[in-house]
Coordinates of N, CA and C in Angstrom, one line a residue:
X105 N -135.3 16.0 57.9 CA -135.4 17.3 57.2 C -134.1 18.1 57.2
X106 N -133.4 18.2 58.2 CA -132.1 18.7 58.1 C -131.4 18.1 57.1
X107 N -131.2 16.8 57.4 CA -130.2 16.5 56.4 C -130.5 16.4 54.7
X108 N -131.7 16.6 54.8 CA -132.7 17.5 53.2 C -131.5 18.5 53.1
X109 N -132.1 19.5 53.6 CA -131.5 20.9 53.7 C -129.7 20.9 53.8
X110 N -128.6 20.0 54.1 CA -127.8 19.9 53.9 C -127.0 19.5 52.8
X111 N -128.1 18.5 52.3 CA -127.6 17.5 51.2 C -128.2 19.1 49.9
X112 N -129.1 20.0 50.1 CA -129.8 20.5 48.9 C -129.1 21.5 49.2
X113 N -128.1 22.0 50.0 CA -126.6 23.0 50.7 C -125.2 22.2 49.9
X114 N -125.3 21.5 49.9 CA -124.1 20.9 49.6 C -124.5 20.9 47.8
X115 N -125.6 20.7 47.1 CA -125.8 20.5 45.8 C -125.6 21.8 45.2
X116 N -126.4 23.2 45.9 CA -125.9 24.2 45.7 C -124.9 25.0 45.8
X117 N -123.8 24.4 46.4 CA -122.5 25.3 46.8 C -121.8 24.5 45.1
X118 N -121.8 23.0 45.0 CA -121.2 22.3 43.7 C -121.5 22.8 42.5
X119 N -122.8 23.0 42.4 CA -123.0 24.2 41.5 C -122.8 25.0 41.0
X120 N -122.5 26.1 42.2 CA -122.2 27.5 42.0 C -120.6 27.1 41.8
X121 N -119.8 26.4 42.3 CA -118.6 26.1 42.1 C -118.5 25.8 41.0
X122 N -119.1 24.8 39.8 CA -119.1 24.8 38.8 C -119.7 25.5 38.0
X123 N -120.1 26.5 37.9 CA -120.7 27.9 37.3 C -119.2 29.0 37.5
X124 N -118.9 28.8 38.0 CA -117.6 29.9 38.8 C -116.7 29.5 37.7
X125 N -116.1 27.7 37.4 CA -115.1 27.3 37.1 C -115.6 27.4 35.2
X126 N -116.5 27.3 34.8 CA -117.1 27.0 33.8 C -117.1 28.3 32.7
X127 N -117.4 29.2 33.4 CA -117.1 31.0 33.5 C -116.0 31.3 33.2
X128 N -115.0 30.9 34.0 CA -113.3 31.0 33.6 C -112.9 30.0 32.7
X129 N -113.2 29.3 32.7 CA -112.5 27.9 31.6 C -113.3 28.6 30.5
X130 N -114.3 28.5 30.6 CA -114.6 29.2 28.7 C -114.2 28.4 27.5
X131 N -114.6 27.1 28.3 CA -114.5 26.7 26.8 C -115.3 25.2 26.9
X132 N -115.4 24.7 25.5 CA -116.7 23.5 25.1 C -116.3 22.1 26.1
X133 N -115.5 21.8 26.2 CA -115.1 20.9 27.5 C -115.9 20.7 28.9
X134 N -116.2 22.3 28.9 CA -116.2 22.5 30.6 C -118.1 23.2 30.4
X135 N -119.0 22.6 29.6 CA -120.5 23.7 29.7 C -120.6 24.0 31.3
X136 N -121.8 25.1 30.7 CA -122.2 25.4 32.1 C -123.1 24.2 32.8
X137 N -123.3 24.1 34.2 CA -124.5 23.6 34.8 C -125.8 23.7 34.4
X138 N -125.8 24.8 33.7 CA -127.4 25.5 33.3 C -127.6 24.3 31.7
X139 N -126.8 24.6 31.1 CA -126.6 24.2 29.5 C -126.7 22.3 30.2
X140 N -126.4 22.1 30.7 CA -126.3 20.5 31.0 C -127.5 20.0 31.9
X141 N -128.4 21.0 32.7 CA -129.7 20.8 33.3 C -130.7 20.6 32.1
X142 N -130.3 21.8 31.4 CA -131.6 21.7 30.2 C -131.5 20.5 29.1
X143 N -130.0 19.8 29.1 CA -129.9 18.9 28.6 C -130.4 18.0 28.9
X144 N -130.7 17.9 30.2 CA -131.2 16.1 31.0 C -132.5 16.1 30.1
X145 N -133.0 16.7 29.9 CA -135.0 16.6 29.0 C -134.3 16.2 27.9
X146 N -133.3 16.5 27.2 CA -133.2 16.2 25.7 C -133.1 14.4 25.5
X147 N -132.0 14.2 26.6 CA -131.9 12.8 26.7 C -132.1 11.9 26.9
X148 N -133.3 12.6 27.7 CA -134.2 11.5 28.5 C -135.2 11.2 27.3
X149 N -135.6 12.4 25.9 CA -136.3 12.2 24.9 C -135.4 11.0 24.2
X150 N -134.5 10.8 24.1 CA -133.7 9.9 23.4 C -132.8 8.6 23.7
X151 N -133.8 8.2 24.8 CA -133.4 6.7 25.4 C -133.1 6.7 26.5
X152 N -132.6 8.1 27.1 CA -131.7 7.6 28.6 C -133.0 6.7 29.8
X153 N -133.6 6.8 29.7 CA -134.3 6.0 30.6 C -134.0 4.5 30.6
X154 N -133.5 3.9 28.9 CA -133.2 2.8 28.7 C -131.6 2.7 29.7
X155 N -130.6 3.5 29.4 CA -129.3 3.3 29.9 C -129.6 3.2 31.4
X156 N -130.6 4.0 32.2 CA -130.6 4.0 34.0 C -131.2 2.6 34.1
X157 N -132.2 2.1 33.4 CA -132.8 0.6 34.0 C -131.9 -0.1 33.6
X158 N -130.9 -0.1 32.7 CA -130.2 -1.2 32.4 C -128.6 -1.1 33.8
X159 N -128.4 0.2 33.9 CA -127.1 0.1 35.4 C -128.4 -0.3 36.3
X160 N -129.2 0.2 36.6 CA -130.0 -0.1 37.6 C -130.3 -1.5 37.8
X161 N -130.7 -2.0 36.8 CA -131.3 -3.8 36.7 C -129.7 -4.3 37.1
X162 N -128.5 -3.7 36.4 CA -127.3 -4.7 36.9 C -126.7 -4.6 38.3
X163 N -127.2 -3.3 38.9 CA -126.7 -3.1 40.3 C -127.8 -3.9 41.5
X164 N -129.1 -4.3 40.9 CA -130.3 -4.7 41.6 C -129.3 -6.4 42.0
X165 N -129.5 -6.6 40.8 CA -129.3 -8.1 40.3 C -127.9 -8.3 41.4
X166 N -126.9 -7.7 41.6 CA -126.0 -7.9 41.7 C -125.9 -7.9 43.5
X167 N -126.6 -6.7 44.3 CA -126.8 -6.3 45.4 C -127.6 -7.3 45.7
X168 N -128.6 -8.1 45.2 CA -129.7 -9.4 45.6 C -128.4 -10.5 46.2
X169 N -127.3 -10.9 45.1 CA -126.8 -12.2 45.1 C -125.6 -11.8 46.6
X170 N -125.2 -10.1 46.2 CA -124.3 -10.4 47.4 C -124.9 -10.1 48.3
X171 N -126.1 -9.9 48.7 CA -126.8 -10.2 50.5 C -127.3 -11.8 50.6
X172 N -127.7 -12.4 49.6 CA -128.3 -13.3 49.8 C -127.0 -15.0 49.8
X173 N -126.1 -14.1 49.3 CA -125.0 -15.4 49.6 C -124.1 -14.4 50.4
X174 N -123.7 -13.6 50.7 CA -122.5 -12.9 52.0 C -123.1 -12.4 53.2
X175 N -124.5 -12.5 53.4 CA -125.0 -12.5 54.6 C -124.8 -14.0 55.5
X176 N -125.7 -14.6 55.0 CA -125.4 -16.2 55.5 C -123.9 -16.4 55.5
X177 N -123.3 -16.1 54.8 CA -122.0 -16.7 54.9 C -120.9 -15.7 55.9
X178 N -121.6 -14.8 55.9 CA -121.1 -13.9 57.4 C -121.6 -14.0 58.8
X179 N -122.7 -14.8 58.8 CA -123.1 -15.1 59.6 C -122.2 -16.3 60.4
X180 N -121.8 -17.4 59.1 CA -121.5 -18.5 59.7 C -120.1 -18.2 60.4
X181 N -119.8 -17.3 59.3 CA -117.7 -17.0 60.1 C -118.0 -16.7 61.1
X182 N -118.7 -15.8 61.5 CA -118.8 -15.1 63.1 C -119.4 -16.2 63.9
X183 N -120.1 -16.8 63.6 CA -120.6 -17.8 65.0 C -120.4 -18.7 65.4
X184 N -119.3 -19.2 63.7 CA -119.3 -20.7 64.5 C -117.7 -20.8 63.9
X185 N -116.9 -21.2 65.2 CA -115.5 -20.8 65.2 C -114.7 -22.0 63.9
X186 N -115.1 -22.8 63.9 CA -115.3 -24.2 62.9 C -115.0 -23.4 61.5
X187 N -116.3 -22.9 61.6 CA -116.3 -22.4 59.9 C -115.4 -21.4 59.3
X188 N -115.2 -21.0 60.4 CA -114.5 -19.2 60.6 C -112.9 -19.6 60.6
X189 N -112.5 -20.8 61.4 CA -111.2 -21.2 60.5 C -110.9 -21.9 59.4
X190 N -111.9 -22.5 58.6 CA -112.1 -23.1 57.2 C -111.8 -22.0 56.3
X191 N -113.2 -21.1 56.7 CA -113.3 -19.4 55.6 C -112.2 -18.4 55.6
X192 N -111.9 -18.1 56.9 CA -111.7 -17.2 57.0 C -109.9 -17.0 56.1
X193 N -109.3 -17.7 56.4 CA -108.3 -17.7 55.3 C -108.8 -17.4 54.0
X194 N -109.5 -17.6 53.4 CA -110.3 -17.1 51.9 C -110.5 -16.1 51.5
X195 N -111.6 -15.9 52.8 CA -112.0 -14.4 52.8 C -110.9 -13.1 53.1
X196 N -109.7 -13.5 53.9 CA -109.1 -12.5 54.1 C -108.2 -12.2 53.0
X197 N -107.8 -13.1 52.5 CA -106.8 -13.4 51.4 C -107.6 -12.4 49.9
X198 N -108.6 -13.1 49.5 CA -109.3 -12.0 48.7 C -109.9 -11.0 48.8
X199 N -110.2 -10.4 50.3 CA -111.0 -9.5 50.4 C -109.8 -7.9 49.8
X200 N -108.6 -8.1 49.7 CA -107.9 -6.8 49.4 C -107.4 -7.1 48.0
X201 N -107.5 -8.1 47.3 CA -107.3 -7.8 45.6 C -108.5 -7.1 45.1
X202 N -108.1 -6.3 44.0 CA -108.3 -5.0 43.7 C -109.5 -5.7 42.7
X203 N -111.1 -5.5 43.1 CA -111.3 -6.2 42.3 C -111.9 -6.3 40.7
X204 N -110.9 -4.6 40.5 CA -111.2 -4.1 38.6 C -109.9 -4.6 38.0
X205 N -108.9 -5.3 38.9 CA -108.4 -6.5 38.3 C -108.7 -7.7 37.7
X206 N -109.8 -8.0 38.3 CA -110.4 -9.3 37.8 C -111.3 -9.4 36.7
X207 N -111.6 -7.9 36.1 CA -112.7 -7.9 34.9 C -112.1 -8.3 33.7
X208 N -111.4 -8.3 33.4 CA -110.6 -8.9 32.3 C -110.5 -10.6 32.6
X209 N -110.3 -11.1 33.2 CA -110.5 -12.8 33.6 C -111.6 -12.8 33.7
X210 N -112.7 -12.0 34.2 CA -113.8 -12.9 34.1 C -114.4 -12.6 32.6
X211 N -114.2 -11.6 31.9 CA -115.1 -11.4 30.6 C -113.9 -12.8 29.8
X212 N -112.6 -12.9 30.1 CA -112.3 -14.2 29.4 C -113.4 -15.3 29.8
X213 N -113.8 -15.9 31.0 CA -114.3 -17.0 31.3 C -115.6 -16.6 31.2
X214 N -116.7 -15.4 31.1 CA -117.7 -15.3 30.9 C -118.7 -14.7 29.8
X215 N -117.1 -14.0 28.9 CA -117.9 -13.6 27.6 C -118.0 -11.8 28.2
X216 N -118.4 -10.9 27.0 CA -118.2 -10.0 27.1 C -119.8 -9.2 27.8
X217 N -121.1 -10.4 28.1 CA -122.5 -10.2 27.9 C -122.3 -9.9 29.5
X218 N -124.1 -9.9 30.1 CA -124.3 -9.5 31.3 C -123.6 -10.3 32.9
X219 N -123.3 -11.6 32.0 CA -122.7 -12.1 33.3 C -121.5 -11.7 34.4
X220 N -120.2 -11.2 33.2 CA -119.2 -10.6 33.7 C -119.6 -9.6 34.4
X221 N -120.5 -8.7 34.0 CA -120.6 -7.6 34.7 C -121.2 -7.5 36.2
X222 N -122.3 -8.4 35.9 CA -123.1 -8.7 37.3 C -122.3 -9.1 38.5
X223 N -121.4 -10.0 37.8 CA -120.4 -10.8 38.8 C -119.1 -9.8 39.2
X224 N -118.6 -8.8 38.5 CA -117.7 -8.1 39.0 C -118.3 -7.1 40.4
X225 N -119.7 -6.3 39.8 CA -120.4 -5.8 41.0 C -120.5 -6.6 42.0
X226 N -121.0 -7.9 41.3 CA -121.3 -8.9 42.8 C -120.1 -9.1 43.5
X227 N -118.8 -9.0 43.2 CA -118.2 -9.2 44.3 C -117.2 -7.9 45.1
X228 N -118.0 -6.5 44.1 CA -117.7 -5.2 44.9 C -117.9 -5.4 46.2
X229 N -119.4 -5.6 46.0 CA -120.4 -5.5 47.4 C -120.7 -6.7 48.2
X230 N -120.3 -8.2 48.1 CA -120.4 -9.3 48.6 C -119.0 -9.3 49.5
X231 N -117.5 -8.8 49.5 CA -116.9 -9.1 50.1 C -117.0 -8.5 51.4
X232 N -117.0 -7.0 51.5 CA -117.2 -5.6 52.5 C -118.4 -6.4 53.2
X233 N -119.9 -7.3 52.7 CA -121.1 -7.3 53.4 C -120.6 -8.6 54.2
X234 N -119.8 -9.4 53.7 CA -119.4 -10.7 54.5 C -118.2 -9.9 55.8
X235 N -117.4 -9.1 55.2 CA -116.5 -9.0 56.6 C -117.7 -8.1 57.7
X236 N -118.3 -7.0 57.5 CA -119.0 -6.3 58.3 C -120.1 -7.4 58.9
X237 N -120.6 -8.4 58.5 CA -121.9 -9.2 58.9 C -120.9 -10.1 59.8
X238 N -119.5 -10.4 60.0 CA -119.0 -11.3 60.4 C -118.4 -10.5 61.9
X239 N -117.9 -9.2 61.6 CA -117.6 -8.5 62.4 C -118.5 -7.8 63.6
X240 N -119.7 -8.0 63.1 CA -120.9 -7.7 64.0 C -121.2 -9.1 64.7
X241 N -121.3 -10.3 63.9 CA -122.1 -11.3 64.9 C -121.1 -11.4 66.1
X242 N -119.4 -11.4 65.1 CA -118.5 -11.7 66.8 C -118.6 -10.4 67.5
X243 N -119.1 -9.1 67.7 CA -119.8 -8.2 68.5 C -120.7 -8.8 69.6
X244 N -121.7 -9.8 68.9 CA -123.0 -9.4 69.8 C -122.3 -10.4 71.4
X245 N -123.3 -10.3 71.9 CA -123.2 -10.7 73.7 C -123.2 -12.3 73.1
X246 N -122.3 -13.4 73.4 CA -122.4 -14.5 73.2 C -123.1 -15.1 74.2
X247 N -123.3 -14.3 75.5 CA -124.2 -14.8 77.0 C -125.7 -15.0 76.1
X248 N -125.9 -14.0 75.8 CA -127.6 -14.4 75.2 C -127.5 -15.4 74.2
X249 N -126.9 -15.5 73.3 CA -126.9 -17.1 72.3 C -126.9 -18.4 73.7
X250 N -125.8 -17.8 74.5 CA -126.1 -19.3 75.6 C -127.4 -19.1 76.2
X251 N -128.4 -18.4 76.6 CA -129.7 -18.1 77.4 C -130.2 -18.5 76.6
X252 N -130.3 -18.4 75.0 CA -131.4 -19.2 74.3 C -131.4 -20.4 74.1
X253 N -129.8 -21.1 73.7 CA -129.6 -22.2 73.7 C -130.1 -22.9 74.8
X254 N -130.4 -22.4 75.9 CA -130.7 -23.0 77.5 C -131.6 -23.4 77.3
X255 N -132.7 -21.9 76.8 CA -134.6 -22.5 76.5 C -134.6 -23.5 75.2
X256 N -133.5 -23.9 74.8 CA -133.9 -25.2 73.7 C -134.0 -24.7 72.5
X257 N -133.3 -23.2 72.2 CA -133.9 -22.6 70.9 C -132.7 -23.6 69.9
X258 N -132.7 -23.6 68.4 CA -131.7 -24.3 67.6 C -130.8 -23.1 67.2
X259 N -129.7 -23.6 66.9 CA -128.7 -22.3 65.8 C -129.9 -21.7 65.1
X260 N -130.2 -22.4 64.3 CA -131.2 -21.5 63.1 C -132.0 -20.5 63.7
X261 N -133.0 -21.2 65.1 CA -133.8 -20.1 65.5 C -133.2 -18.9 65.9
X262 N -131.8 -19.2 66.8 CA -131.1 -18.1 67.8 C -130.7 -16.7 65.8
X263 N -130.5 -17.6 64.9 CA -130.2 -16.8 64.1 C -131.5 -15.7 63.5
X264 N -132.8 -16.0 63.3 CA -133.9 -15.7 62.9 C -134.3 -14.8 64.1
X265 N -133.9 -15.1 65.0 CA -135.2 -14.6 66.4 C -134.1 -13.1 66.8
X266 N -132.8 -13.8 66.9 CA -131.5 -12.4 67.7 C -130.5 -11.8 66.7
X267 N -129.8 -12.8 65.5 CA -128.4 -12.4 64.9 C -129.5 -11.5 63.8
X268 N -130.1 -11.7 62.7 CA -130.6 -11.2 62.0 C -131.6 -9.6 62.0
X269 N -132.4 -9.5 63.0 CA -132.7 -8.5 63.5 C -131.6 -7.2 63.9
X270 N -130.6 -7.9 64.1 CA -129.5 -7.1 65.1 C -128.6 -6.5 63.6
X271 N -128.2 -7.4 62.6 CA -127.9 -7.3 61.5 C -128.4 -6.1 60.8
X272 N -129.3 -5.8 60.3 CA -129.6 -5.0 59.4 C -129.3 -3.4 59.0
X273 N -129.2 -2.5 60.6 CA -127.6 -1.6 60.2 C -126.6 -1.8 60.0
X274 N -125.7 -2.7 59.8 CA -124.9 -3.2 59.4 C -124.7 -3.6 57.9
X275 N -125.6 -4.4 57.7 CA -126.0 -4.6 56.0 C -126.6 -3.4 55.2
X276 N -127.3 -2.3 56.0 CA -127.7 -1.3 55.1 C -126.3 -0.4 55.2
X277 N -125.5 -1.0 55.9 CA -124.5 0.7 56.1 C -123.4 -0.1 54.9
X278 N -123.4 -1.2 55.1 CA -122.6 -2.0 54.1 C -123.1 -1.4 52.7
X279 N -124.2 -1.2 52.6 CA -124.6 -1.3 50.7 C -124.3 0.0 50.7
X280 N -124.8 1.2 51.7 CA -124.4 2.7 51.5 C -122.7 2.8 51.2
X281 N -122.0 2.1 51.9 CA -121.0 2.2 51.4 C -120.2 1.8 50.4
X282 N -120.9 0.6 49.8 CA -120.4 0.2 48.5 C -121.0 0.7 47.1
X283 N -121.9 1.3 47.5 CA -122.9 1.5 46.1 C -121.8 2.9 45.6
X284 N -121.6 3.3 45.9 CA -120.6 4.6 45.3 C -119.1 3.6 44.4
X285 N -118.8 3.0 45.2 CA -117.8 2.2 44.4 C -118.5 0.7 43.4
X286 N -119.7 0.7 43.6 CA -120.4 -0.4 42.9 C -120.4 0.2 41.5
X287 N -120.6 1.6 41.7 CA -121.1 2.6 40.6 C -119.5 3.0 39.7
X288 N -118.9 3.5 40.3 CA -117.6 3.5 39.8 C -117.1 2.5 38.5
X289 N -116.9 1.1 39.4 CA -116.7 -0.3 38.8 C -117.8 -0.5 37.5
X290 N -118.7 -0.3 37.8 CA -120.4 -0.5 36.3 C -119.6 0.3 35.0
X291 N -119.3 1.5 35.7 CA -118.8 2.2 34.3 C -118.1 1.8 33.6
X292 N -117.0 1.2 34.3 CA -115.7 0.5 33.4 C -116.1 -0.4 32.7
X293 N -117.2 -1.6 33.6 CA -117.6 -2.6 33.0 C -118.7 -2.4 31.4
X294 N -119.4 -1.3 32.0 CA -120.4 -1.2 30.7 C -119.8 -0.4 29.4
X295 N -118.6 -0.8 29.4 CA -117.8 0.2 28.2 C -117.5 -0.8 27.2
X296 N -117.7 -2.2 27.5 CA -117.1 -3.8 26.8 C -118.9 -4.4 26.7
X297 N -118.7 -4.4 25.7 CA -119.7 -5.9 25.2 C -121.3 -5.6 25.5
X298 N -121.8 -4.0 25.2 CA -123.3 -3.7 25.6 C -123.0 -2.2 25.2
X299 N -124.7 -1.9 24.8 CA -124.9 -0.5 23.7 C -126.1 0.1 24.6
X300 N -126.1 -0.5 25.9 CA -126.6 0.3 27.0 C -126.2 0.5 28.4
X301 N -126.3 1.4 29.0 CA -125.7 1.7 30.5 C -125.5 2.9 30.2
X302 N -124.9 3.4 31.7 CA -124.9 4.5 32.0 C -123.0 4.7 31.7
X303 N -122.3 4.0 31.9 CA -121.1 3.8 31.5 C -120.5 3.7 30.0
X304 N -121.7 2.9 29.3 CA -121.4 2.9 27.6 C -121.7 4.6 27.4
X305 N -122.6 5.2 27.4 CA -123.6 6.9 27.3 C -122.5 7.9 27.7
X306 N -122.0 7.6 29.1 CA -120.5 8.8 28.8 C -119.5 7.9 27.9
X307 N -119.1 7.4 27.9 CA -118.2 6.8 27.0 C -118.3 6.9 25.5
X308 N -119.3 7.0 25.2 CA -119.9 7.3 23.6 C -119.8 8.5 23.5
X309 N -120.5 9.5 24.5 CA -120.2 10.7 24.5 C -119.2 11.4 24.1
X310 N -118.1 10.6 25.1 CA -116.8 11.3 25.3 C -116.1 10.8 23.8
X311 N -115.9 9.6 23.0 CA -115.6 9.4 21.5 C -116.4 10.3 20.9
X312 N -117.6 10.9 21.0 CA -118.0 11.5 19.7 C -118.0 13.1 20.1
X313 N -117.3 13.4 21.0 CA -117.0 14.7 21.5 C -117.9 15.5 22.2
X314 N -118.8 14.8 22.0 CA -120.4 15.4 22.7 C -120.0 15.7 24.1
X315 N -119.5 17.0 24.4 CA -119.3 16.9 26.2 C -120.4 17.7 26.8
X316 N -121.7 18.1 26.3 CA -123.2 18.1 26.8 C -123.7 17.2 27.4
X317 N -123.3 16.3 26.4 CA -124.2 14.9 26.9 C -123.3 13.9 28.0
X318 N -121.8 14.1 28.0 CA -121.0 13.4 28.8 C -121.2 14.1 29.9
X319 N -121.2 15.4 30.1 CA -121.5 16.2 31.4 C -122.8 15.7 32.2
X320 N -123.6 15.5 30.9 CA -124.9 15.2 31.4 C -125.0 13.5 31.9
X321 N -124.5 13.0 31.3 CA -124.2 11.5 31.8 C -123.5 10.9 33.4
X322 N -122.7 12.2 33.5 CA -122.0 12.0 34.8 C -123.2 12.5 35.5
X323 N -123.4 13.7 35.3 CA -124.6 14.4 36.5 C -125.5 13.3 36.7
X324 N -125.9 12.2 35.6 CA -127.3 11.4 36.2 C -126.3 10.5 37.1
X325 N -125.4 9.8 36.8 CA -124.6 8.6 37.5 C -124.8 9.2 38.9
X326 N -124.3 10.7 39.0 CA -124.2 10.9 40.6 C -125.5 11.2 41.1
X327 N -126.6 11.6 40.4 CA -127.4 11.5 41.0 C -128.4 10.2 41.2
X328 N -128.4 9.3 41.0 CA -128.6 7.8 40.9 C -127.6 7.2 42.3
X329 N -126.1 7.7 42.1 CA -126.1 7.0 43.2 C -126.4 7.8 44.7
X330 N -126.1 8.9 44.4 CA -127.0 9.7 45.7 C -128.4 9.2 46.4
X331 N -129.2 9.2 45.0 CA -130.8 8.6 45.5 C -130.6 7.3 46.3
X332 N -129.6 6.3 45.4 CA -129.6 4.9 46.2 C -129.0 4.9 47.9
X333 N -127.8 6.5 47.9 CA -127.5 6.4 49.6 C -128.6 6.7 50.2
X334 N -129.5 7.3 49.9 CA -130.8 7.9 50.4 C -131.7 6.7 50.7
X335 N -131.8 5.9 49.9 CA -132.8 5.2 50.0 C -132.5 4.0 51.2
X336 N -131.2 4.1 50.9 CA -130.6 2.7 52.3 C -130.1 4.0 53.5
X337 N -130.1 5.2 53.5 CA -129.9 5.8 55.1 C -131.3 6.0 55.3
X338 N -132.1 5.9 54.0 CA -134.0 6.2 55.3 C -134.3 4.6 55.9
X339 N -133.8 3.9 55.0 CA -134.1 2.3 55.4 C -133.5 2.4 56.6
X340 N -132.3 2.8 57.1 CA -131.4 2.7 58.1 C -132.0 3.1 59.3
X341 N -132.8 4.7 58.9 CA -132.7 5.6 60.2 C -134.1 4.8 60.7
X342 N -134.8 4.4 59.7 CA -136.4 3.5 60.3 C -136.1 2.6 61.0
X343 N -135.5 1.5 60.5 CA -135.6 0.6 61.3 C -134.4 0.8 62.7
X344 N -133.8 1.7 63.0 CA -133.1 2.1 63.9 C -133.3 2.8 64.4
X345 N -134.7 3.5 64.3 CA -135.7 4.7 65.2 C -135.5 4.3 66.7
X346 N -135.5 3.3 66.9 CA -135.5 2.9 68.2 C -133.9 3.2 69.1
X347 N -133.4 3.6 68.3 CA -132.2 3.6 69.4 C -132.2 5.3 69.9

C-alpha cells in the first residue's frame, strides 16, 4: 500500500509539473495534462486498443523467447565451468554492443515484418537475463550442489529442486529492468514496416502535427510500461514474502 501511495505521489507531483510548464509554454506543442487525459477516450474510440495489443503481443512474444532460451543458458555458464569457458567469451563480447545498432542488419536479413522486431526486443532482454541468471548461480553455496550430489540427485534434479527456485528474483528483477528499455527500443522498431504499435501512433502523430494525440501516445507508452514494472515487483514481492 505504501508504495501505491508513492507511486500515485510521484504521478501527481509530474502532473502538476506539467500543468506548471504547459501554462508558461502556451503554446500547441506543449497541451495541458487535462486536454491529453480527455484525449485517452477519444483514441481509444479510434483503434488504440489495436496499437497496445500489437507492442504488447511483441513485448510478450519476445520476453517468452529470452527467458526460455537465456535462463537455461545462464544456468549452464554459472554451473558448469566447461561451458562457461566455451560461452562466456560470446556472451561477454556481445553483451555491450549497442543493440539499436543491429536493427538495421537485422530488418536487412529479416525483412521489414514482425520478425525483426521481436528479435531486436529479444535480445534487449535475453542478454542482461543470461548475465544476472549466471551471476546468481556462481552466488549460490556450491557445498549444497555437493550435499545433493552425495544423495545421488542428477544435474538436472539439483537444477529443478535448488538453482531454479532460488532464480526467480533475479529473473523477475531482470525483466523489471529491461522492460523500460525493451519499450524504448519497440518504438524505434515499430516506425519501419507496420501501421500498428504504439511507436508507429506517436510517430504518425508527430508527421501529422497532431501533438494531442502524440502527447497522448507517450502518456499510454509510460503507462503500460509502469503497469508491466508493477506487475513483475508484485510477482517479485510474492514469491519473496518469505525473506
Amino acid at each position: 500500500m505504501k508504495q501505491l501511495f508513492k507511486a500515485l505521489g510521484v504521478l501527481v507531483f509530474t502532473l502538476l509539473v506539467w500543468a506548471v510548464f504547459a501554462l508558461v509554454w502556451d503554446a500547441p506543442t506543449v497541451p495541458a495534462p487535462w486536454n491529453v487525459i480527455v484525449n485517452l477516450a477519444d483514441v481509444f474510440r479510434h483503434g488504440m486498443l489495436g496499437n497496445i495489443v500489437a507492442s504488447g503481443w511483441r513485448i510478450l512474444i519476445s520476453s517468452l523467447l529470452a527467458l526460455i532460451l537465456g535462463v537455461p543458458l545462464g544456468i549452464a555458464v554459472g554451473y558448469k565451468q566447461s561451458v562457461s569457458q566455451i560461452l562466456s567469451p560470446f556472451i561477454y563480447f556481445s553483451y555491450p554492443v549497442p543493440k539499436l545498432a543491429l536493427l538495421p542488419i537485422l530488418m536487412l536479413l529479416f525483412g521489414l515484418g514482425e520478425t525483426s522486431k521481436v528479435l531486436m526486443i529479444f535480445m534487449i532482454i535475453f542478454f542482461p537475463v543470461v548475465m544476472d541468471v549466471t551471476a546468481a548461480v556462481r552466488g549460490m553455496d556450491r557445498e549444497i550442489f555437493d550435499v545433493m550430489r552425495s544423495f545421488g540427485l542428477s544435474g538436472g534434479a539439483i537444477c529443478r529442486r535448488v538453482i531454479l527456485p532460488g532464480l526467480w528474483p533475479t529473473i523477475l528483477n531482470s525483466l523489471k529492468v529491461t522492460t523500460g528499455i525493451a519499450l524504448s527500443v519497440l518504438f524505434f522498431a515499430e516506425n519501419y514496416g507496420t501501421t500498428q504499435g504504439m511507436g508507429y501512433f506517436i510517430m504518425n502523430s508527430w508527421q501529422k502535427m497532431d501533438y494531442l494525440d502524440l502527447y497522448t501516445g507517450v502518456l499510454i507508452l509510460a503507462l503500460l510500461g509502469f503497469a508491466l514494472f508493477c506487475i513483475f515487483d508484485a510477482i517479485e514481492r510474492k514469491i519473496t514474502s518469505w525473506k
